[in-house]
PDB file of C-alpha atoms in Angstrom:
ATOM      1  CA  MET A 197       0.000   0.000   0.000  1.00 90.00           C
ATOM      2  CA  LYS A 198       1.296   3.460  -0.919  1.00 94.00           C
ATOM      3  CA  LYS A 199       1.828   6.133   1.693  1.00 97.00           C
ATOM      4  CA  PRO A 200      -0.582   9.096   1.386  1.00 97.00           C
ATOM      5  CA  ILE A 201       1.598  12.220   1.110  1.00 98.00           C
ATOM      6  CA  ALA A 202       5.192  13.142   0.318  1.00 98.00           C
ATOM      7  CA  TRP A 203       6.239  16.630   1.396  1.00 98.00           C
ATOM      8  CA  ILE A 204       8.555  18.800  -0.727  1.00 98.00           C
ATOM      9  CA  ILE A 205      10.450  21.930   0.302  1.00 97.00           C
ATOM     10  CA  ASP A 206      13.166  23.799  -1.590  1.00 95.00           C
ATOM     11  CA  THR A 207      16.245  25.329  -0.004  1.00 93.00           C
ATOM     12  CA  THR A 208      14.933  28.869   0.072  1.00 93.00           C
ATOM     13  CA  GLY A 209      13.079  27.472   3.079  1.00 94.00           C
ATOM     14  CA  PHE A 210      14.626  26.771   6.477  1.00 93.00           C
ATOM     15  CA  VAL A 211      15.322  23.055   6.575  1.00 93.00           C
ATOM     16  CA  THR A 212      14.846  22.103  10.214  1.00 91.00           C
ATOM     17  CA  GLU A 213      16.468  19.106  11.869  1.00 91.00           C
ATOM     18  CA  GLU A 214      12.992  17.585  12.117  1.00 94.00           C
ATOM     19  CA  PHE A 215      12.584  17.847   8.358  1.00 95.00           C
ATOM     20  CA  LYS A 216      15.975  16.230   7.773  1.00 93.00           C
ATOM     21  CA  ALA A 217      14.949  13.291   9.947  1.00 96.00           C
ATOM     22  CA  HIS A 218      11.373  12.975   8.664  1.00 97.00           C
ATOM     23  CA  PRO A 219      10.944  10.032   6.268  1.00 97.00           C
ATOM     24  CA  ASP A 220       8.293  11.817   4.181  1.00 98.00           C
ATOM     25  CA  VAL A 221       9.956  15.225   3.759  1.00 98.00           C
ATOM     26  CA  TYR A 222      12.138  15.744   0.681  1.00 98.00           C
ATOM     27  CA  VAL A 223      14.425  18.733   0.191  1.00 96.00           C
ATOM     28  CA  VAL A 224      15.121  20.026  -3.327  1.00 96.00           C
ATOM     29  CA  PRO A 225      18.230  22.267  -3.451  1.00 93.00           C
ATOM     30  CA  LEU A 226      18.694  25.360  -5.576  1.00 94.00           C
ATOM     31  CA  ASN A 227      21.942  26.006  -7.426  1.00 92.00           C
ATOM     32  CA  ILE A 228      24.511  28.707  -6.641  1.00 91.00           C
ATOM     33  CA  HIS A 229      26.817  30.056  -9.338  1.00 89.00           C
ATOM     34  CA  PHE A 230      30.148  31.848  -9.010  1.00 87.00           C
ATOM     35  CA  GLY A 231      30.964  32.595 -12.632  1.00 84.00           C
ATOM     36  CA  THR A 232      31.409  29.211 -14.316  1.00 86.00           C
ATOM     37  CA  GLU A 233      31.457  27.328 -10.996  1.00 86.00           C
ATOM     38  CA  GLU A 234      28.199  25.773  -9.864  1.00 90.00           C
ATOM     39  CA  PHE A 235      27.359  24.476  -6.393  1.00 89.00           C
ATOM     40  CA  ILE A 236      24.349  22.700  -4.971  1.00 87.00           C
ATOM     41  CA  ASP A 237      22.743  24.409  -1.981  1.00 84.00           C
ATOM     42  CA  ASP A 238      22.687  21.302   0.173  1.00 78.00           C
ATOM     43  CA  GLY A 239      24.972  22.393   3.012  1.00 74.00           C
ATOM     44  CA  VAL A 240      27.572  19.874   1.835  1.00 74.00           C
ATOM     45  CA  ASP A 241      28.618  20.970  -1.641  1.00 79.00           C
ATOM     46  CA  LEU A 242      28.782  24.540  -0.317  1.00 81.00           C
ATOM     47  CA  THR A 243      28.449  25.359   3.371  1.00 83.00           C
ATOM     48  CA  ASN A 244      27.284  28.776   4.552  1.00 82.00           C
ATOM     49  CA  GLU A 245      30.765  29.444   5.935  1.00 84.00           C
ATOM     50  CA  ASP A 246      32.310  28.670   2.550  1.00 86.00           C
ATOM     51  CA  LEU A 247      29.744  30.859   0.827  1.00 85.00           C
ATOM     52  CA  TYR A 248      30.578  33.955   2.864  1.00 85.00           C
ATOM     53  CA  LYS A 249      34.301  33.395   2.347  1.00 87.00           C
ATOM     54  CA  ARG A 250      33.782  33.089  -1.394  1.00 86.00           C
ATOM     55  CA  ILE A 251      31.622  36.215  -1.567  1.00 81.00           C
ATOM     56  CA  LYS A 252      34.336  38.239   0.188  1.00 80.00           C
ATOM     57  CA  ALA A 253      37.113  36.858  -2.002  1.00 81.00           C
ATOM     58  CA  SER A 254      35.334  36.711  -5.349  1.00 75.00           C
ATOM     59  CA  THR A 255      35.260  39.456  -7.964  1.00 75.00           C
ATOM     60  CA  THR A 256      32.187  37.763  -9.473  1.00 76.00           C
ATOM     61  CA  PHE A 257      28.803  38.334  -7.897  1.00 77.00           C
ATOM     62  CA  PRO A 258      27.132  34.978  -7.130  1.00 83.00           C
ATOM     63  CA  LYS A 259      23.755  34.071  -8.577  1.00 87.00           C
ATOM     64  CA  THR A 260      21.149  31.434  -7.886  1.00 89.00           C
ATOM     65  CA  SER A 261      19.018  29.300 -10.158  1.00 92.00           C
ATOM     66  CA  GLN A 262      16.071  27.048  -9.492  1.00 94.00           C
ATOM     67  CA  PRO A 263      16.214  23.285 -10.013  1.00 94.00           C
ATOM     68  CA  SER A 264      15.198  22.261 -13.520  1.00 96.00           C
ATOM     69  CA  ALA A 265      11.838  20.719 -14.332  1.00 97.00           C
ATOM     70  CA  GLY A 266      13.781  17.577 -15.197  1.00 97.00           C
ATOM     71  CA  LYS A 267      15.243  17.372 -11.677  1.00 96.00           C
ATOM     72  CA  PHE A 268      11.751  17.613 -10.204  1.00 98.00           C
ATOM     73  CA  ALA A 269      10.470  15.018 -12.678  1.00 98.00           C
ATOM     74  CA  GLU A 270      13.203  12.598 -11.546  1.00 98.00           C
ATOM     75  CA  LEU A 271      12.143  13.054  -7.925  1.00 98.00           C
ATOM     76  CA  TYR A 272       8.453  12.723  -8.708  1.00 98.00           C
ATOM     77  CA  ASP A 273       9.065   9.582 -10.777  1.00 98.00           C
ATOM     78  CA  GLN A 274      10.610   8.031  -7.666  1.00 98.00           C
ATOM     79  CA  LEU A 275       7.934   9.281  -5.295  1.00 98.00           C
ATOM     80  CA  LYS A 276       4.956   8.088  -7.329  1.00 97.00           C
ATOM     81  CA  GLU A 277       6.108   4.503  -6.762  1.00 97.00           C
ATOM     82  CA  GLU A 278       5.773   5.002  -3.000  1.00 98.00           C
ATOM     83  CA  TYR A 279       3.209   7.778  -2.475  1.00 98.00           C
ATOM     84  CA  GLU A 280      -0.304   8.578  -3.623  1.00 98.00           C
ATOM     85  CA  CYS A 281       0.553  12.268  -4.073  1.00 98.00           C
ATOM     86  CA  ALA A 282       2.802  15.095  -2.853  1.00 98.00           C
ATOM     87  CA  ILE A 283       2.406  18.566  -1.410  1.00 98.00           C
ATOM     88  CA  ALA A 284       5.198  20.909  -2.480  1.00 98.00           C
ATOM     89  CA  VAL A 285       5.732  24.243  -0.709  1.00 98.00           C
ATOM     90  CA  HIS A 286       7.945  26.661  -2.609  1.00 97.00           C
ATOM     91  CA  ALA A 287       9.380  30.180  -2.478  1.00 94.00           C
ATOM     92  CA  SER A 288       7.268  33.075  -3.689  1.00 94.00           C
ATOM     93  CA  ALA A 289       6.781  32.875  -7.454  1.00 94.00           C
ATOM     94  CA  LYS A 290       7.552  36.625  -7.584  1.00 91.00           C
ATOM     95  CA  LEU A 291      11.112  35.871  -6.422  1.00 91.00           C
ATOM     96  CA  SER A 292      11.921  32.430  -7.770  1.00 92.00           C
ATOM     97  CA  GLY A 293      11.000  30.201 -10.689  1.00 94.00           C
ATOM     98  CA  THR A 294      11.156  27.090  -8.507  1.00 96.00           C
ATOM     99  CA  ILE A 295       7.405  26.599  -8.272  1.00 97.00           C
ATOM    100  CA  ALA A 296       7.147  26.720 -12.078  1.00 97.00           C
ATOM    101  CA  SER A 297       9.840  24.042 -12.379  1.00 97.00           C
ATOM    102  CA  SER A 298       8.091  21.930  -9.755  1.00 98.00           C
ATOM    103  CA  THR A 299       4.752  22.178 -11.548  1.00 98.00           C
ATOM    104  CA  ALA A 300       6.322  21.337 -14.900  1.00 98.00           C
ATOM    105  CA  GLY A 301       8.174  18.393 -13.360  1.00 98.00           C
ATOM    106  CA  ALA A 302       4.947  17.003 -11.917  1.00 98.00           C
ATOM    107  CA  GLU A 303       3.297  17.221 -15.331  1.00 98.00           C
ATOM    108  CA  MET A 304       6.243  15.441 -16.948  1.00 98.00           C
ATOM    109  CA  SER A 305       6.081  12.702 -14.330  1.00 98.00           C
ATOM    110  CA  GLU A 306       2.267  12.504 -14.377  1.00 97.00           C
ATOM    111  CA  PHE A 307       2.308  12.537 -10.575  1.00 98.00           C
ATOM    112  CA  LYS A 308      -0.305  14.357  -8.516  1.00 98.00           C
ATOM    113  CA  VAL A 309       1.459  17.242  -6.779  1.00 98.00           C
ATOM    114  CA  TYR A 310      -0.329  20.046  -4.943  1.00 98.00           C
ATOM    115  CA  THR A 311       2.033  23.014  -5.316  1.00 97.00           C
ATOM    116  CA  ILE A 312       1.743  25.821  -2.781  1.00 97.00           C
ATOM    117  CA  ASP A 313       3.127  29.289  -3.455  1.00 97.00           C
ATOM    118  CA  SER A 314       4.178  30.242   0.065  1.00 96.00           C
ATOM    119  CA  LEU A 315       4.417  33.926  -0.958  1.00 94.00           C
ATOM    120  CA  ALA A 316       7.400  33.814   1.376  1.00 94.00           C
ATOM    121  CA  LEU A 317      10.970  32.679   1.980  1.00 92.00           C
ATOM    122  CA  SER A 318      12.868  30.919   4.781  1.00 94.00           C
ATOM    123  CA  TYR A 319      10.625  29.898   7.676  1.00 94.00           C
ATOM    124  CA  GLY A 320       7.632  31.081   5.687  1.00 94.00           C
ATOM    125  CA  LEU A 321       7.900  27.776   3.816  1.00 96.00           C
ATOM    126  CA  SER A 322       8.842  25.694   6.836  1.00 95.00           C
ATOM    127  CA  GLY A 323       5.900  26.860   8.916  1.00 95.00           C
ATOM    128  CA  LEU A 324       3.476  25.730   6.225  1.00 96.00           C
ATOM    129  CA  ILE A 325       5.074  22.292   6.069  1.00 97.00           C
ATOM    130  CA  GLU A 326       4.833  22.009   9.868  1.00 96.00           C
ATOM    131  CA  ARG A 327       1.190  23.028   9.725  1.00 96.00           C
ATOM    132  CA  GLY A 328       0.491  20.558   6.927  1.00 97.00           C
ATOM    133  CA  LEU A 329       2.064  17.664   8.828  1.00 97.00           C
ATOM    134  CA  LYS A 330      -0.155  18.434  11.824  1.00 96.00           C
ATOM    135  CA  LEU A 331      -3.237  18.522   9.620  1.00 97.00           C
ATOM    136  CA  GLN A 332      -2.229  15.171   8.156  1.00 98.00           C
ATOM    137  CA  GLU A 333      -1.941  13.721  11.667  1.00 97.00           C
ATOM    138  CA  GLN A 334      -5.479  14.986  12.307  1.00 97.00           C
ATOM    139  CA  GLY A 335      -6.728  12.947   9.356  1.00 97.00           C
ATOM    140  CA  HIS A 336      -7.214  15.600   6.679  1.00 98.00           C
ATOM    141  CA  SER A 337      -6.860  14.600   3.045  1.00 97.00           C
ATOM    142  CA  ALA A 338      -4.102  16.002   0.838  1.00 98.00           C
ATOM    143  CA  GLU A 339      -6.599  18.156  -1.053  1.00 97.00           C
ATOM    144  CA  GLU A 340      -8.011  19.580   2.175  1.00 98.00           C
ATOM    145  CA  ILE A 341      -4.526  20.285   3.513  1.00 98.00           C
ATOM    146  CA  ALA A 342      -3.441  22.034   0.300  1.00 97.00           C
ATOM    147  CA  GLN A 343      -6.526  24.249   0.395  1.00 97.00           C
ATOM    148  CA  LYS A 344      -5.951  25.184   4.023  1.00 96.00           C
ATOM    149  CA  LEU A 345      -2.254  25.940   3.497  1.00 96.00           C
ATOM    150  CA  ALA A 346      -3.009  28.154   0.484  1.00 95.00           C
ATOM    151  CA  LYS A 347      -5.353  30.226   2.651  1.00 93.00           C
ATOM    152  CA  GLU A 348      -2.832  30.531   5.474  1.00 91.00           C
ATOM    153  CA  THR A 349      -0.076  32.132   3.388  1.00 92.00           C
ATOM    154  CA  GLY A 350      -1.553  35.531   4.243  1.00 88.00           C
ATOM    155  CA  ASN A 351      -0.808  35.036   7.949  1.00 91.00           C
ATOM    156  CA  PHE A 352       2.959  35.278   7.466  1.00 93.00           C
ATOM    157  CA  ARG A 353       4.699  38.296   9.004  1.00 93.00           C
ATOM    158  CA  ASN A 354       8.310  39.217   8.325  1.00 94.00           C
ATOM    159  CA  TYR A 355      10.693  42.099   8.938  1.00 93.00           C
ATOM    160  CA  ILE A 356      14.173  41.944   7.426  1.00 91.00           C
ATOM    161  CA  LEU A 357      17.259  44.020   8.182  1.00 89.00           C
ATOM    162  CA  ILE A 358      19.483  43.700   5.135  1.00 80.00           C
ATOM    163  CA  GLY A 359      23.122  43.103   5.974  1.00 75.00           C
ATOM    164  CA  ASN A 360      24.659  44.072   2.632  1.00 64.00           C
ATOM    165  CA  LEU A 361      22.988  46.615   0.370  1.00 59.00           C
ATOM    166  CA  THR A 362      25.491  45.935  -2.403  1.00 58.00           C
ATOM    167  CA  GLN A 363      24.462  42.298  -2.721  1.00 53.00           C
ATOM    168  CA  LEU A 364      20.776  43.169  -2.725  1.00 54.00           C
ATOM    169  CA  TYR A 365      21.354  45.829  -5.389  1.00 52.00           C
ATOM    170  CA  LYS A 366      23.564  43.687  -7.632  1.00 51.00           C
ATOM    171  CA  GLY A 367      21.104  40.848  -7.302  1.00 49.00           C
ATOM    172  CA  GLY A 368      18.397  43.068  -8.774  1.00 49.00           C
ATOM    173  CA  ARG A 369      16.325  43.282  -5.565  1.00 46.00           C
ATOM    174  CA  MET A 370      16.896  47.015  -4.952  1.00 47.00           C
ATOM    175  CA  SER A 371      16.797  50.004  -7.283  1.00 48.00           C
ATOM    176  CA  GLY A 372      19.872  52.139  -7.956  1.00 46.00           C
ATOM    177  CA  ALA A 373      18.280  55.129  -6.218  1.00 41.00           C
ATOM    178  CA  GLN A 374      17.467  53.101  -3.097  1.00 47.00           C
ATOM    179  CA  TYR A 375      21.006  51.723  -2.999  1.00 43.00           C
ATOM    180  CA  TYR A 376      22.616  55.146  -3.468  1.00 39.00           C
ATOM    181  CA  LEU A 377      20.532  56.833  -0.767  1.00 43.00           C
ATOM    182  CA  GLY A 378      20.941  53.960   1.661  1.00 45.00           C
ATOM    183  CA  SER A 379      24.719  53.931   1.253  1.00 46.00           C
ATOM    184  CA  LEU A 380      25.063  57.715   1.310  1.00 39.00           C
ATOM    185  CA  LEU A 381      22.994  58.288   4.428  1.00 44.00           C
ATOM    186  CA  GLN A 382      24.001  55.070   6.227  1.00 58.00           C
ATOM    187  CA  ILE A 383      20.324  54.200   6.385  1.00 65.00           C
ATOM    188  CA  LYS A 384      19.317  50.716   7.464  1.00 71.00           C
ATOM    189  CA  PRO A 385      16.386  49.718   5.261  1.00 76.00           C
ATOM    190  CA  ILE A 386      13.751  47.423   6.692  1.00 84.00           C
ATOM    191  CA  VAL A 387      12.473  45.140   3.957  1.00 84.00           C
ATOM    192  CA  GLN A 388       9.393  42.975   3.900  1.00 88.00           C
ATOM    193  CA  LEU A 389       7.849  40.280   1.780  1.00 88.00           C
ATOM    194  CA  THR A 390       4.411  41.683   0.997  1.00 86.00           C
ATOM    195  CA  PRO A 391       1.209  39.578   1.146  1.00 86.00           C
ATOM    196  CA  GLU A 392       1.616  39.268  -2.630  1.00 88.00           C
ATOM    197  CA  GLY A 393       5.071  37.721  -2.227  1.00 90.00           C
ATOM    198  CA  GLU A 394       7.092  40.725  -3.414  1.00 86.00           C
ATOM    199  CA  LEU A 395      10.168  42.076  -1.644  1.00 82.00           C
ATOM    200  CA  GLN A 396       9.729  45.772  -0.803  1.00 82.00           C
ATOM    201  CA  PRO A 397      11.361  48.329   1.514  1.00 80.00           C
ATOM    202  CA  ILE A 398       8.786  49.344   4.114  1.00 82.00           C
ATOM    203  CA  ASP A 399      10.761  51.676   6.358  1.00 80.00           C
ATOM    204  CA  LYS A 400      14.225  52.989   7.117  1.00 78.00           C
ATOM    205  CA  VAL A 401      16.034  53.855  10.316  1.00 79.00           C
ATOM    206  CA  ARG A 402      19.346  55.520  11.152  1.00 76.00           C
ATOM    207  CA  SER A 403      20.732  53.057  13.710  1.00 80.00           C
ATOM    208  CA  HIS A 404      20.875  49.354  14.366  1.00 81.00           C
ATOM    209  CA  LYS A 405      19.409  49.858  17.848  1.00 87.00           C
ATOM    210  CA  LYS A 406      16.358  51.624  16.434  1.00 88.00           C
ATOM    211  CA  ALA A 407      15.980  48.939  13.778  1.00 88.00           C
ATOM    212  CA  ILE A 408      15.921  46.191  16.416  1.00 91.00           C
ATOM    213  CA  GLN A 409      13.327  48.068  18.452  1.00 93.00           C
ATOM    214  CA  TYR A 410      11.247  48.469  15.290  1.00 92.00           C
ATOM    215  CA  LEU A 411      11.137  44.674  14.910  1.00 94.00           C
ATOM    216  CA  ILE A 412      10.276  44.121  18.553  1.00 95.00           C
ATOM    217  CA  ASN A 413       7.461  46.668  18.478  1.00 95.00           C
ATOM    218  CA  HIS A 414       5.746  44.837  15.624  1.00 95.00           C
ATOM    219  CA  ALA A 415       6.142  41.511  17.421  1.00 96.00           C
ATOM    220  CA  LYS A 416       4.600  42.980  20.578  1.00 96.00           C
ATOM    221  CA  LYS A 417       1.665  44.300  18.569  1.00 95.00           C
ATOM    222  CA  ASP A 418       0.826  40.919  17.043  1.00 95.00           C
ATOM    223  CA  HIS A 419       1.412  39.185  20.366  1.00 96.00           C
ATOM    224  CA  ALA A 420      -1.110  41.489  22.031  1.00 95.00           C
ATOM    225  CA  GLU A 421      -3.617  41.431  19.179  1.00 93.00           C
ATOM    226  CA  PHE A 422      -3.425  37.833  17.968  1.00 93.00           C
ATOM    227  CA  GLY A 423      -1.693  35.966  20.784  1.00 93.00           C
ATOM    228  CA  VAL A 424       1.385  35.131  18.707  1.00 95.00           C
ATOM    229  CA  LYS A 425       4.030  33.375  20.795  1.00 95.00           C
ATOM    230  CA  ARG A 426       6.165  31.526  18.234  1.00 96.00           C
ATOM    231  CA  PHE A 427       8.837  33.557  16.483  1.00 97.00           C
ATOM    232  CA  GLN A 428      11.783  32.761  14.245  1.00 97.00           C
ATOM    233  CA  ILE A 429      15.025  34.689  13.851  1.00 97.00           C
ATOM    234  CA  MET A 430      16.990  33.870  10.711  1.00 95.00           C
ATOM    235  CA  HIS A 431      20.480  35.344  10.352  1.00 94.00           C
ATOM    236  CA  GLY A 432      23.289  35.681   7.847  1.00 91.00           C
ATOM    237  CA  ASN A 433      26.387  34.558   9.777  1.00 90.00           C
ATOM    238  CA  VAL A 434      25.656  36.795  12.782  1.00 92.00           C
ATOM    239  CA  LEU A 435      24.566  34.330  15.453  1.00 95.00           C
ATOM    240  CA  LYS A 436      25.505  36.667  18.299  1.00 96.00           C
ATOM    241  CA  GLU A 437      23.224  39.404  16.949  1.00 94.00           C
ATOM    242  CA  ALA A 438      20.415  36.876  16.527  1.00 96.00           C
ATOM    243  CA  GLU A 439      20.852  35.719  20.137  1.00 97.00           C
ATOM    244  CA  ASN A 440      20.877  39.335  21.335  1.00 96.00           C
ATOM    245  CA  LEU A 441      17.612  39.978  19.493  1.00 96.00           C
ATOM    246  CA  LYS A 442      16.114  36.886  21.112  1.00 97.00           C
ATOM    247  CA  GLN A 443      17.015  38.164  24.578  1.00 97.00           C
ATOM    248  CA  GLU A 444      15.551  41.598  23.832  1.00 96.00           C
ATOM    249  CA  VAL A 445      12.296  40.008  22.624  1.00 97.00           C
ATOM    250  CA  LEU A 446      12.081  37.830  25.738  1.00 97.00           C
ATOM    251  CA  LYS A 447      12.337  40.950  27.902  1.00 97.00           C
ATOM    252  CA  GLU A 448       9.173  42.258  26.221  1.00 95.00           C
ATOM    253  CA  ILE A 449       7.416  38.899  25.634  1.00 97.00           C
ATOM    254  CA  PRO A 450       8.687  36.485  28.337  1.00 97.00           C
ATOM    255  CA  GLU A 451       6.492  33.609  27.144  1.00 96.00           C
ATOM    256  CA  ALA A 452       7.778  33.786  23.567  1.00 97.00           C
ATOM    257  CA  ASP A 453       9.041  30.583  21.910  1.00 97.00           C
ATOM    258  CA  ILE A 454      11.894  31.704  19.651  1.00 98.00           C
ATOM    259  CA  LEU A 455      13.820  29.611  17.157  1.00 97.00           C
ATOM    260  CA  ILE A 456      17.147  30.828  15.732  1.00 97.00           C
ATOM    261  CA  GLY A 457      18.427  29.533  12.409  1.00 94.00           C
ATOM    262  CA  ASP A 458      20.774  30.295   9.519  1.00 92.00           C
ATOM    263  CA  LEU A 459      19.616  31.848   6.293  1.00 90.00           C
ATOM    264  CA  SER A 460      20.098  29.253   3.579  1.00 87.00           C
ATOM    265  CA  SER A 461      22.907  29.863   1.118  1.00 84.00           C
ATOM    266  CA  SER A 462      20.290  30.521  -1.585  1.00 85.00           C
ATOM    267  CA  LEU A 463      19.024  33.508   0.394  1.00 85.00           C
ATOM    268  CA  ALA A 464      22.386  34.642   1.770  1.00 82.00           C
ATOM    269  CA  VAL A 465      23.583  35.186  -1.800  1.00 82.00           C
ATOM    270  CA  HIS A 466      21.052  38.015  -2.121  1.00 77.00           C
ATOM    271  CA  ALA A 467      20.584  39.300   1.427  1.00 76.00           C
ATOM    272  CA  GLY A 468      24.232  39.277   2.432  1.00 77.00           C
ATOM    273  CA  GLU A 469      26.212  38.630   5.566  1.00 82.00           C
ATOM    274  CA  GLY A 470      24.811  40.433   8.585  1.00 87.00           C
ATOM    275  CA  THR A 471      21.156  40.123   7.592  1.00 89.00           C
ATOM    276  CA  ILE A 472      18.620  39.548  10.359  1.00 93.00           C
ATOM    277  CA  ALA A 473      15.079  38.387   9.548  1.00 94.00           C
ATOM    278  CA  PHE A 474      12.376  38.294  12.239  1.00 97.00           C
ATOM    279  CA  LEU A 475       9.431  36.096  11.301  1.00 97.00           C
ATOM    280  CA  TRP A 476       6.160  34.755  12.667  1.00 96.00           C
ATOM    281  CA  ARG A 477       2.641  33.774  11.710  1.00 92.00           C
ATOM    282  CA  LYS A 478      -0.362  35.750  12.809  1.00 87.00           C
ATOM    283  CA  GLU A 479      -2.168  32.609  13.883  1.00 70.00           C
ATOM    284  CA  ASN A 480      -0.305  30.709  16.554  1.00 46.00           C
ATOM    285  CA  PHE A 481      -0.418  27.027  15.686  1.00 46.00           C
TER     286      PHE A 481
END
């Protein structure tokens, strides 16, 4: 008898230790390019530490590319022998072509895959997978789960302090005017993934201390209004800063449950070393 659901996440998401150990969760890595060199974002072919060293030493700006439809088709050909269907949660289609490759791969394989545009990055994908696994445990069908997850994408909240404006600009995620003004005035832009899945600057502050307080104030608001207690802090090679933010949040929200994790290499290429992302979902599940 086939198992009911295989779960797919790409490496723009935060791959938790639970996901790595889960027999039904499959991770599809993106590719990272330094000129003619290509690496797989699997934490083995290129570790985050290696990535940051290469970025500092390289004269070539790194780029990312989504897995091909063929790669997804290979995976889905394997999975359809063992599973009835799959639910694939991918990065926002406004920022990555991964969901298009996944959909095309499923069609090539003739395997039933419910693809979910998370409208997010990092833990925005992971949280949906966690939610889906809980719904599966409760006995919901794959179709029901996919419908519920698609509706819950709008609950994602995120505030991002970009660590390296140059990388964001060269990667095409920031206009020349925004980059020039930010560099000239030493402004720290606060960026957000909108409910439509687009990356946009939403505010700017003149000091790191004020930027951190800005994040905490928004967390306090949603904690008071919606009872949010679970938060995630993703960082670009600045663990100490992430831990400091956690302690500051706990001073304001003592009952908060806060997870700290690394930005994947696929995201660090664009956001840069020093980036701090503060994430949560409006509904606390």
